[in-house]
Amino acid sequence: RKEVEQDPGPFNVPEGATVAFNCTYSNSASQSFFWYRQDCRKEPKLLMSVYSSGNEDGRFTAQLNRASQYISLLIRDSKLSDSATYLCVVNKSSASKIIFGSGTRLSIRP
Amino acid sequence: SAVISQKPSRDICQRGTSLTIQCQVDSQVTMMFWYRQQPGQSLTLIATANQGSEATYESGFVIDKFPISRPNLTFSTLTVSNMSPEDSSIYLCSARDLYGYTFGSGTRLTVV
């Protein structure tokens, strides 16, 4: 089983739609969770950290379910500029290094 | 958050040669890492660059193939040695600071 698993997509949704991604992780000792965004031919950039209580940043909402070991990202009122690959990232146990999921490709159509 | 300058941004190399990639961070960071990203794939951790000591390599990566230096808290290099076409990939460095993990812009390596 992969340490971090995501649905690879692609998700192809119309502008204005709401889209949700899920991610599962295998190590119950993992402590830090993030969503990164990667545009084509660019480096990954932090979208948001994921906190136990859930957190929201504008149109983006991230949630963590420790009991089920999954993380979610919800994008509301999607924009064309949201088209990218979204990477679920989990720290490996108590170490500082992070492990990336395979990424979910999102394409927003006009 | 930290800003990382990575170079070269791309290179085309002959098989059997070596390439050294450099990353300079604009602030002192405790942790630096090196990743590889194959086309259409996610990032795979190569190693953690430890300041003042040998790097810690992940399974499948060895020091002889990917020697790493970290002479201080703001700089690290990764060398891809004795390259073959299978080494063609994007290599990225990363640094951890108080705000999270930041990445260099990547080095796109093609081995011919």
Tab-separated table of C-alpha atoms in Angstrom:
chain	number	residue	atom	x	y	z
A	1	ARG	CA	0.000	0.000	0.000
A	2	LYS	CA	1.302	3.460	-0.868
A	3	GLU	CA	2.032	5.771	2.024
A	4	VAL	CA	-0.140	8.509	0.552
A	5	GLU	CA	-2.880	7.731	-1.957
A	6	GLN	CA	-4.942	10.064	-4.075
A	7	ASP	CA	-7.399	9.677	-6.903
A	8	PRO	CA	-5.308	10.689	-9.942
A	9	GLY	CA	-8.287	12.088	-11.814
A	10	PRO	CA	-8.403	13.921	-14.072
A	11	PHE	CA	-11.358	15.883	-12.800
A	12	ASN	CA	-12.914	17.968	-15.542
A	13	VAL	CA	-15.556	20.324	-14.159
A	14	PRO	CA	-17.281	23.507	-15.353
A	15	GLU	CA	-16.361	26.889	-14.003
A	16	GLY	CA	-18.309	27.670	-10.833
A	17	ALA	CA	-18.637	24.040	-9.788
A	18	THR	CA	-17.650	22.636	-6.421
A	19	VAL	CA	-15.064	19.887	-6.479
A	20	ALA	CA	-13.678	17.708	-3.702
A	21	PHE	CA	-10.505	15.651	-3.483
A	22	ASN	CA	-9.710	12.972	-0.955
A	23	CYS	CA	-6.410	11.544	0.157
A	24	THR	CA	-5.584	8.666	2.498
A	25	TYR	CA	-2.379	8.037	4.401
A	26	SER	CA	-1.053	4.836	5.916
A	27	ASN	CA	1.065	5.990	8.851
A	28	SER	CA	-1.116	6.730	11.859
A	29	ALA	CA	1.804	8.556	13.497
A	30	SER	CA	1.859	11.233	10.792
A	31	GLN	CA	1.536	14.670	12.284
A	32	SER	CA	1.532	17.304	9.561
A	33	PHE	CA	-0.631	17.486	6.495
A	34	PHE	CA	-0.668	19.840	3.543
A	35	TRP	CA	-2.208	20.455	0.168
A	36	TYR	CA	0.167	21.682	-2.496
A	37	ARG	CA	-0.647	22.915	-5.960
A	38	GLN	CA	1.580	22.266	-8.946
A	39	ASP	CA	1.107	23.985	-12.276
A	40	CYS	CA	2.493	22.442	-15.433
A	41	ARG	CA	6.291	22.697	-15.559
A	42	LYS	CA	6.417	24.527	-12.246
A	43	GLU	CA	7.464	23.580	-8.741
A	44	PRO	CA	4.865	22.671	-6.101
A	45	LYS	CA	3.565	25.557	-4.026
A	46	LEU	CA	1.846	25.361	-0.677
A	47	LEU	CA	-1.898	25.823	-0.979
A	48	MET	CA	-2.779	25.260	2.644
A	49	SER	CA	-1.869	23.332	5.730
A	50	VAL	CA	-4.500	20.978	7.130
A	51	TYR	CA	-5.397	21.230	10.789
A	52	SER	CA	-7.314	18.797	12.959
A	53	SER	CA	-10.165	21.239	13.412
A	54	GLY	CA	-10.416	21.849	9.674
A	55	ASN	CA	-9.549	25.131	8.080
A	56	GLU	CA	-10.804	27.415	5.375
A	57	ASP	CA	-9.059	29.897	3.135
A	58	GLY	CA	-11.450	31.714	0.848
A	59	ARG	CA	-12.929	29.189	-1.562
A	60	PHE	CA	-10.767	26.362	-0.218
A	61	THR	CA	-11.621	24.148	2.744
A	62	ALA	CA	-9.350	21.423	4.092
A	63	GLN	CA	-10.361	18.767	6.588
A	64	LEU	CA	-8.530	16.020	8.425
A	65	ASN	CA	-10.029	12.816	9.778
A	66	ARG	CA	-7.385	11.147	11.926
A	67	ALA	CA	-9.520	8.155	12.827
A	68	SER	CA	-9.994	7.226	9.174
A	69	GLN	CA	-6.625	8.638	8.109
A	70	TYR	CA	-7.871	10.783	5.308
A	71	ILE	CA	-7.604	14.383	4.258
A	72	SER	CA	-9.928	16.285	1.997
A	73	LEU	CA	-9.827	19.478	-0.025
A	74	LEU	CA	-12.972	21.254	-1.168
A	75	ILE	CA	-12.889	23.965	-3.810
A	76	ARG	CA	-16.029	26.073	-4.152
A	77	ASP	CA	-16.974	28.316	-7.074
A	78	SER	CA	-14.070	26.972	-9.120
A	79	LYS	CA	-12.185	29.322	-11.442
A	80	LEU	CA	-10.317	28.605	-14.635
A	81	SER	CA	-7.125	29.469	-12.754
A	82	ASP	CA	-7.738	26.555	-10.371
A	83	SER	CA	-6.690	24.145	-13.125
A	84	ALA	CA	-3.592	22.395	-11.802
A	85	THR	CA	-2.430	19.223	-10.093
A	86	TYR	CA	-3.227	19.071	-6.379
A	87	LEU	CA	-0.788	17.145	-4.243
A	88	CYS	CA	-1.629	15.661	-0.869
A	89	VAL	CA	1.440	15.810	1.383
A	90	VAL	CA	2.009	14.070	4.710
A	91	ASN	CA	4.968	14.160	7.021
A	92	LYS	CA	6.550	10.807	7.657
A	93	SER	CA	6.056	9.971	11.308
A	94	SER	CA	8.009	12.284	13.589
A	95	ALA	CA	10.632	13.008	10.946
A	96	SER	CA	10.633	16.286	9.109
A	97	LYS	CA	10.595	14.791	5.645
A	98	ILE	CA	7.342	14.776	3.735
A	99	ILE	CA	5.807	12.276	1.371
A	100	PHE	CA	3.775	13.287	-1.666
A	101	GLY	CA	0.716	11.623	-3.058
A	102	SER	CA	0.588	11.014	-6.772
A	103	GLY	CA	-1.500	14.135	-7.313
A	104	THR	CA	-4.992	14.809	-8.621
A	105	ARG	CA	-5.303	16.656	-11.898
A	106	LEU	CA	-8.056	19.239	-12.064
A	107	SER	CA	-9.188	20.926	-15.243
A	108	ILE	CA	-11.789	23.691	-15.114
A	109	ARG	CA	-13.643	24.332	-18.363
A	110	PRO	CA	-15.406	27.585	-19.305
B	1	SER	CA	8.736	31.855	3.650
B	2	ALA	CA	12.202	30.959	2.386
B	3	VAL	CA	13.080	31.611	-1.229
B	4	ILE	CA	15.247	29.073	-3.044
B	5	SER	CA	17.386	29.731	-6.097
B	6	GLN	CA	18.090	26.531	-7.996
B	7	LYS	CA	20.399	26.175	-10.951
B	8	PRO	CA	20.767	25.137	-13.646
B	9	SER	CA	17.125	25.286	-14.673
B	10	ARG	CA	17.750	22.736	-17.395
B	11	ASP	CA	20.572	20.842	-19.024
B	12	ILE	CA	21.179	18.266	-21.704
B	13	CYS	CA	24.027	15.917	-20.814
B	14	GLN	CA	25.896	13.065	-22.410
B	15	ARG	CA	25.566	9.643	-20.833
B	16	GLY	CA	28.436	8.770	-18.522
B	17	THR	CA	28.974	12.364	-17.393
B	18	SER	CA	27.929	14.003	-14.122
B	19	LEU	CA	25.883	17.105	-13.353
B	20	THR	CA	25.857	19.105	-10.136
B	21	ILE	CA	22.713	21.008	-9.189
B	22	GLN	CA	22.895	23.853	-6.699
B	23	CYS	CA	20.314	25.314	-4.344
B	24	GLN	CA	20.793	28.546	-2.438
B	25	VAL	CA	18.273	29.562	0.232
B	26	ASP	CA	17.830	33.196	1.229
B	27	SER	CA	17.716	32.320	4.928
B	28	GLN	CA	19.093	29.690	7.250
B	29	VAL	CA	16.979	26.541	7.269
B	30	THR	CA	17.350	23.442	9.368
B	31	MET	CA	16.188	20.908	6.809
B	32	MET	CA	16.872	20.591	3.098
B	33	PHE	CA	15.731	17.790	0.823
B	34	TRP	CA	16.221	16.594	-2.734
B	35	TYR	CA	13.411	15.155	-4.865
B	36	ARG	CA	13.044	13.660	-8.311
B	37	GLN	CA	9.917	14.017	-10.422
B	38	GLN	CA	9.512	11.850	-13.491
B	39	PRO	CA	7.229	13.164	-16.261
B	40	GLY	CA	3.597	12.913	-15.226
B	41	GLN	CA	4.506	11.529	-11.810
B	42	SER	CA	4.611	12.915	-8.316
B	43	LEU	CA	7.718	13.764	-6.325
B	44	THR	CA	9.962	11.038	-4.930
B	45	LEU	CA	12.289	11.882	-2.069
B	46	ILE	CA	15.924	11.104	-2.875
B	47	ALA	CA	17.570	12.169	0.371
B	48	THR	CA	17.664	14.564	3.277
B	49	ALA	CA	20.683	16.864	3.125
B	50	ASN	CA	22.160	17.121	6.597
B	51	GLN	CA	24.316	20.086	7.482
B	52	GLY	CA	27.825	18.993	8.418
B	53	SER	CA	27.211	15.280	7.992
B	54	GLU	CA	26.374	12.689	5.368
B	55	ALA	CA	22.994	12.849	3.691
B	56	THR	CA	20.268	10.366	4.600
B	57	TYR	CA	19.152	8.457	1.507
B	58	GLU	CA	15.785	6.869	0.810
B	59	SER	CA	15.406	3.310	-0.346
B	60	GLY	CA	16.565	2.949	-3.945
B	61	PHE	CA	18.980	5.877	-3.867
B	62	VAL	CA	22.673	5.626	-3.013
B	63	ILE	CA	25.433	8.067	-2.259
B	64	ASP	CA	27.674	6.915	-5.098
B	65	LYS	CA	25.008	7.802	-7.636
B	66	PHE	CA	23.636	10.939	-5.953
B	67	PRO	CA	26.311	12.529	-3.769
B	68	ILE	CA	24.972	15.461	-1.779
B	69	SER	CA	26.748	18.290	-0.016
B	70	ARG	CA	25.364	20.658	2.629
B	71	PRO	CA	28.251	22.817	3.801
B	72	ASN	CA	26.054	25.323	5.662
B	73	LEU	CA	22.452	26.127	6.525
B	74	THR	CA	21.725	27.987	3.281
B	75	PHE	CA	23.272	25.870	0.534
B	76	SER	CA	23.191	22.335	-0.853
B	77	THR	CA	24.233	20.512	-3.993
B	78	LEU	CA	23.097	17.284	-5.607
B	79	THR	CA	25.280	15.524	-8.160
B	80	VAL	CA	23.827	13.032	-10.609
B	81	SER	CA	26.778	10.786	-11.412
B	82	ASN	CA	27.564	8.591	-14.376
B	83	MET	CA	24.296	9.553	-15.991
B	84	SER	CA	22.161	7.321	-18.171
B	85	PRO	CA	18.974	8.164	-20.089
B	86	GLU	CA	16.980	6.748	-17.154
B	87	ASP	CA	18.196	9.681	-15.060
B	88	SER	CA	16.294	12.098	-17.301
B	89	SER	CA	13.899	13.784	-14.913
B	90	ILE	CA	13.190	16.960	-12.980
B	91	TYR	CA	15.202	17.371	-9.806
B	92	LEU	CA	13.948	19.708	-7.090
B	93	CYS	CA	15.398	20.854	-3.816
B	94	SER	CA	13.237	21.781	-0.875
B	95	ALA	CA	13.748	23.568	2.410
B	96	ARG	CA	11.735	23.534	5.570
B	97	ASP	CA	11.269	26.735	7.517
B	98	LEU	CA	8.771	27.990	10.077
B	99	TYR	CA	6.068	28.312	7.422
B	100	GLY	CA	6.374	24.910	5.812
B	101	TYR	CA	8.188	23.467	2.834
B	102	THR	CA	9.380	25.567	-0.091
B	103	PHE	CA	10.736	24.292	-3.384
B	104	GLY	CA	13.298	25.433	-5.882
B	105	SER	CA	12.080	25.897	-9.430
B	106	GLY	CA	13.584	22.574	-10.485
B	107	THR	CA	16.271	21.343	-12.861
B	108	ARG	CA	15.037	19.635	-15.997
B	109	LEU	CA	17.692	17.092	-16.931
B	110	THR	CA	17.836	15.263	-20.233
B	111	VAL	CA	20.481	12.596	-20.731
B	112	VAL	CA	21.272	11.645	-24.313
